PDB file of C-alpha atoms in Angstrom:
ATOM      1  CA  MET A 232       9.870 -13.801  15.800  1.00 44.00           C
ATOM      2  CA  VAL A 233      10.126 -10.299  16.204  1.00 46.00           C
ATOM      3  CA  LEU A 234       7.864  -7.812  15.176  1.00 50.00           C
ATOM      4  CA  ASP A 235       9.134  -4.182  14.303  1.00 57.00           C
ATOM      5  CA  TYR A 236       5.834  -1.967  15.283  1.00 55.00           C
ATOM      6  CA  GLU A 237       7.399   0.784  14.661  1.00 64.00           C
ATOM      7  CA  GLU A 238       8.348   0.031  11.265  1.00 66.00           C
ATOM      8  CA  THR A 239       5.997   2.810   8.804  1.00 69.00           C
ATOM      9  CA  PHE A 240       8.519   2.876   5.613  1.00 72.00           C
ATOM     10  CA  SER A 241       6.437   2.290   2.119  1.00 80.00           C
ATOM     11  CA  PRO A 242       8.772   1.326  -0.639  1.00 82.00           C
ATOM     12  CA  VAL A 243       8.169   4.416  -3.763  1.00 86.00           C
ATOM     13  CA  ALA A 244       9.027   3.521  -7.196  1.00 87.00           C
ATOM     14  CA  LYS A 245      12.386   4.938  -8.071  1.00 91.00           C
ATOM     15  CA  MET A 246      12.958   7.644 -10.428  1.00 94.00           C
ATOM     16  CA  THR A 247      15.351   5.513 -12.868  1.00 93.00           C
ATOM     17  CA  SER A 248      12.607   2.520 -12.551  1.00 91.00           C
ATOM     18  CA  VAL A 249      10.239   4.782 -14.055  1.00 92.00           C
ATOM     19  CA  GLN A 250      12.567   6.440 -16.652  1.00 95.00           C
ATOM     20  CA  VAL A 251      13.742   3.060 -17.478  1.00 92.00           C
ATOM     21  CA  LEU A 252      10.393   1.901 -17.990  1.00 90.00           C
ATOM     22  CA  ILE A 253       9.301   4.451 -19.919  1.00 94.00           C
ATOM     23  CA  SER A 254      12.266   4.642 -22.031  1.00 96.00           C
ATOM     24  CA  LEU A 255      11.611   0.908 -22.333  1.00 91.00           C
ATOM     25  CA  ALA A 256       7.549   1.204 -23.269  1.00 91.00           C
ATOM     26  CA  SER A 257       8.324   3.889 -25.705  1.00 95.00           C
ATOM     27  CA  SER A 258      10.759   2.224 -27.878  1.00 96.00           C
ATOM     28  CA  MET A 259       9.588  -1.240 -27.861  1.00 90.00           C
ATOM     29  CA  GLY A 260       5.790   0.615 -28.993  1.00 92.00           C
ATOM     30  CA  TRP A 261       4.253  -0.537 -25.771  1.00 88.00           C
ATOM     31  CA  LYS A 262       1.050   0.952 -24.490  1.00 88.00           C
ATOM     32  CA  MET A 263       0.988   2.504 -20.948  1.00 89.00           C
ATOM     33  CA  TRP A 264      -1.578   2.923 -18.285  1.00 88.00           C
ATOM     34  CA  GLN A 265      -1.642   4.156 -15.096  1.00 88.00           C
ATOM     35  CA  LEU A 266      -4.246   4.093 -12.665  1.00 88.00           C
ATOM     36  CA  ASP A 267      -5.027   5.678  -8.850  1.00 91.00           C
ATOM     37  CA  VAL A 268      -6.936   3.899  -6.141  1.00 92.00           C
ATOM     38  CA  LYS A 269      -9.320   6.207  -4.043  1.00 94.00           C
ATOM     39  CA  ASN A 270      -8.899   6.599  -0.428  1.00 94.00           C
ATOM     40  CA  ALA A 271      -6.201   3.303  -1.024  1.00 92.00           C
ATOM     41  CA  PHE A 272      -5.134   4.155   2.516  1.00 92.00           C
ATOM     42  CA  LEU A 273      -8.153   3.126   4.090  1.00 94.00           C
ATOM     43  CA  TYR A 274      -8.215  -0.244   2.377  1.00 94.00           C
ATOM     44  CA  GLY A 275      -4.990  -1.371   4.735  1.00 93.00           C
ATOM     45  CA  GLU A 276      -5.239  -3.927   7.352  1.00 92.00           C
ATOM     46  CA  VAL A 277      -4.048  -3.009  10.715  1.00 90.00           C
ATOM     47  CA  ASP A 278      -1.330  -5.738  12.269  1.00 86.00           C
ATOM     48  CA  ARG A 279      -1.651  -4.952  15.877  1.00 88.00           C
ATOM     49  CA  GLU A 280      -4.169  -3.515  17.823  1.00 92.00           C
ATOM     50  CA  ILE A 281      -4.175   0.311  17.912  1.00 92.00           C
ATOM     51  CA  TYR A 282      -6.655   2.699  19.779  1.00 94.00           C
ATOM     52  CA  MET A 283      -7.282   5.989  19.473  1.00 92.00           C
ATOM     53  CA  SER A 284      -9.573   8.605  21.430  1.00 92.00           C
ATOM     54  CA  GLN A 285     -13.110   9.399  20.144  1.00 91.00           C
ATOM     55  CA  PRO A 286     -13.693  11.632  16.691  1.00 88.00           C
ATOM     56  CA  PRO A 287     -15.240  14.772  17.284  1.00 88.00           C
ATOM     57  CA  GLY A 288     -18.542  14.772  16.724  1.00 89.00           C
ATOM     58  CA  PHE A 289     -19.061  10.687  17.456  1.00 88.00           C
ATOM     59  CA  ILE A 290     -18.316  11.287  21.802  1.00 90.00           C
ATOM     60  CA  SER A 291     -20.564   8.806  23.054  1.00 89.00           C
ATOM     61  CA  LYS A 292     -21.962  10.752  25.612  1.00 90.00           C
ATOM     62  CA  THR A 293     -22.896   7.406  28.059  1.00 93.00           C
ATOM     63  CA  SER A 294     -18.801   6.952  27.039  1.00 92.00           C
ATOM     64  CA  PRO A 295     -17.053  10.057  26.680  1.00 91.00           C
ATOM     65  CA  ASN A 296     -13.952   8.241  28.336  1.00 92.00           C
ATOM     66  CA  HIS A 297     -13.656   5.551  26.044  1.00 93.00           C
ATOM     67  CA  VAL A 298     -11.683   4.629  23.114  1.00 94.00           C
ATOM     68  CA  CYS A 299     -12.072   3.466  19.529  1.00 92.00           C
ATOM     69  CA  ARG A 300      -9.865   0.263  18.209  1.00 94.00           C
ATOM     70  CA  LEU A 301      -8.941   0.635  14.830  1.00 93.00           C
ATOM     71  CA  LYS A 302      -9.726  -2.651  12.744  1.00 92.00           C
ATOM     72  CA  LYS A 303      -8.543  -0.900   9.629  1.00 93.00           C
ATOM     73  CA  ALA A 304      -5.938   1.859   8.665  1.00 94.00           C
ATOM     74  CA  ILE A 305      -7.438   5.370   8.833  1.00 93.00           C
ATOM     75  CA  TYR A 306      -5.332   8.560   7.329  1.00 90.00           C
ATOM     76  CA  GLU A 307      -2.823   9.746   9.180  1.00 89.00           C
ATOM     77  CA  LEU A 308      -2.068   6.920  10.905  1.00 91.00           C
ATOM     78  CA  LYS A 309       1.706   6.470  10.440  1.00 89.00           C
ATOM     79  CA  GLN A 310       1.093   2.801   9.542  1.00 90.00           C
ATOM     80  CA  ALA A 311      -0.929   3.587   6.920  1.00 92.00           C
ATOM     81  CA  PRO A 312       1.348   3.691   3.710  1.00 91.00           C
ATOM     82  CA  ARG A 313       3.194  -0.105   5.287  1.00 91.00           C
ATOM     83  CA  ALA A 314      -0.537  -1.276   5.464  1.00 92.00           C
ATOM     84  CA  TRP A 315      -1.812  -0.175   2.451  1.00 93.00           C
ATOM     85  CA  TYR A 316       1.454  -1.483   0.353  1.00 93.00           C
ATOM     86  CA  GLY A 317       1.252  -5.081   2.491  1.00 93.00           C
ATOM     87  CA  LYS A 318      -2.648  -5.363   1.233  1.00 95.00           C
ATOM     88  CA  ILE A 319      -1.637  -4.204  -2.833  1.00 95.00           C
ATOM     89  CA  ALA A 320       1.302  -6.573  -2.646  1.00 95.00           C
ATOM     90  CA  GLN A 321      -1.055  -9.404  -1.158  1.00 95.00           C
ATOM     91  CA  TYR A 322      -3.163  -8.663  -4.077  1.00 96.00           C
ATOM     92  CA  LEU A 323      -0.517  -8.429  -6.936  1.00 96.00           C
ATOM     93  CA  LEU A 324       1.186 -11.448  -6.024  1.00 97.00           C
ATOM     94  CA  PHE A 325      -2.086 -13.481  -5.506  1.00 98.00           C
ATOM     95  CA  TYR A 326      -2.507 -12.459  -9.352  1.00 96.00           C
ATOM     96  CA  GLY A 327       0.822 -14.146 -10.352  1.00 95.00           C
ATOM     97  CA  PHE A 328       2.946 -11.102  -9.966  1.00 95.00           C
ATOM     98  CA  HIS A 329       6.081 -10.794  -8.598  1.00 94.00           C
ATOM     99  CA  VAL A 330       8.214  -8.407  -7.183  1.00 94.00           C
ATOM    100  CA  SER A 331      11.067  -7.007  -8.999  1.00 91.00           C
ATOM    101  CA  ASN A 332      14.674  -7.941  -7.691  1.00 90.00           C
ATOM    102  CA  SER A 333      15.668  -4.252  -8.203  1.00 90.00           C
ATOM    103  CA  ASP A 334      12.998  -2.008  -6.866  1.00 91.00           C
ATOM    104  CA  PRO A 335      10.835  -3.460  -4.639  1.00 90.00           C
ATOM    105  CA  SER A 336       7.302  -0.998  -5.430  1.00 91.00           C
ATOM    106  CA  MET A 337       7.788  -2.829  -8.665  1.00 91.00           C
ATOM    107  CA  PHE A 338       5.774  -5.660  -9.606  1.00 93.00           C
ATOM    108  CA  VAL A 339       6.226  -7.655 -12.759  1.00 90.00           C
ATOM    109  CA  LYS A 340       4.277 -10.316 -14.265  1.00 91.00           C
ATOM    110  CA  LYS A 341       4.618 -12.196 -17.486  1.00 86.00           C
ATOM    111  CA  TYR A 342       1.432 -13.024 -19.612  1.00 84.00           C
ATOM    112  CA  ASN A 343       1.363 -14.457 -23.310  1.00 85.00           C
ATOM    113  CA  ASN A 344       5.319 -13.642 -24.293  1.00 79.00           C
ATOM    114  CA  MET A 345       4.174 -10.257 -22.728  1.00 76.00           C
ATOM    115  CA  HIS A 346       5.509  -8.282 -19.683  1.00 72.00           C
ATOM    116  CA  VAL A 347       2.752  -6.405 -17.119  1.00 74.00           C
TER     117      VAL A 347
END
């Protein structure tokens, strides 16, 4: 298995998917909700060892040349968007959603003859 550690992209909803969804919801009388996950990028898990310099204000007096190993993604880490997508996708797949064939950023679930 070959891992691409430079793979940092994260899928974003296609505008046509959003337009079709809004159009369907309007014509079918569906209710729509949206949500925002605060600090979402901080929930992503890194899949390799990543090190950073000690942040200003937290530099160790006894080991000022040591570095910090990240256990989670942080803002400004180029892998953070992809790590967040991996985390939310794992969660949604666990709860029975599946990835749309036409848009990898759209997850669908059938529940009691409804689409969620």
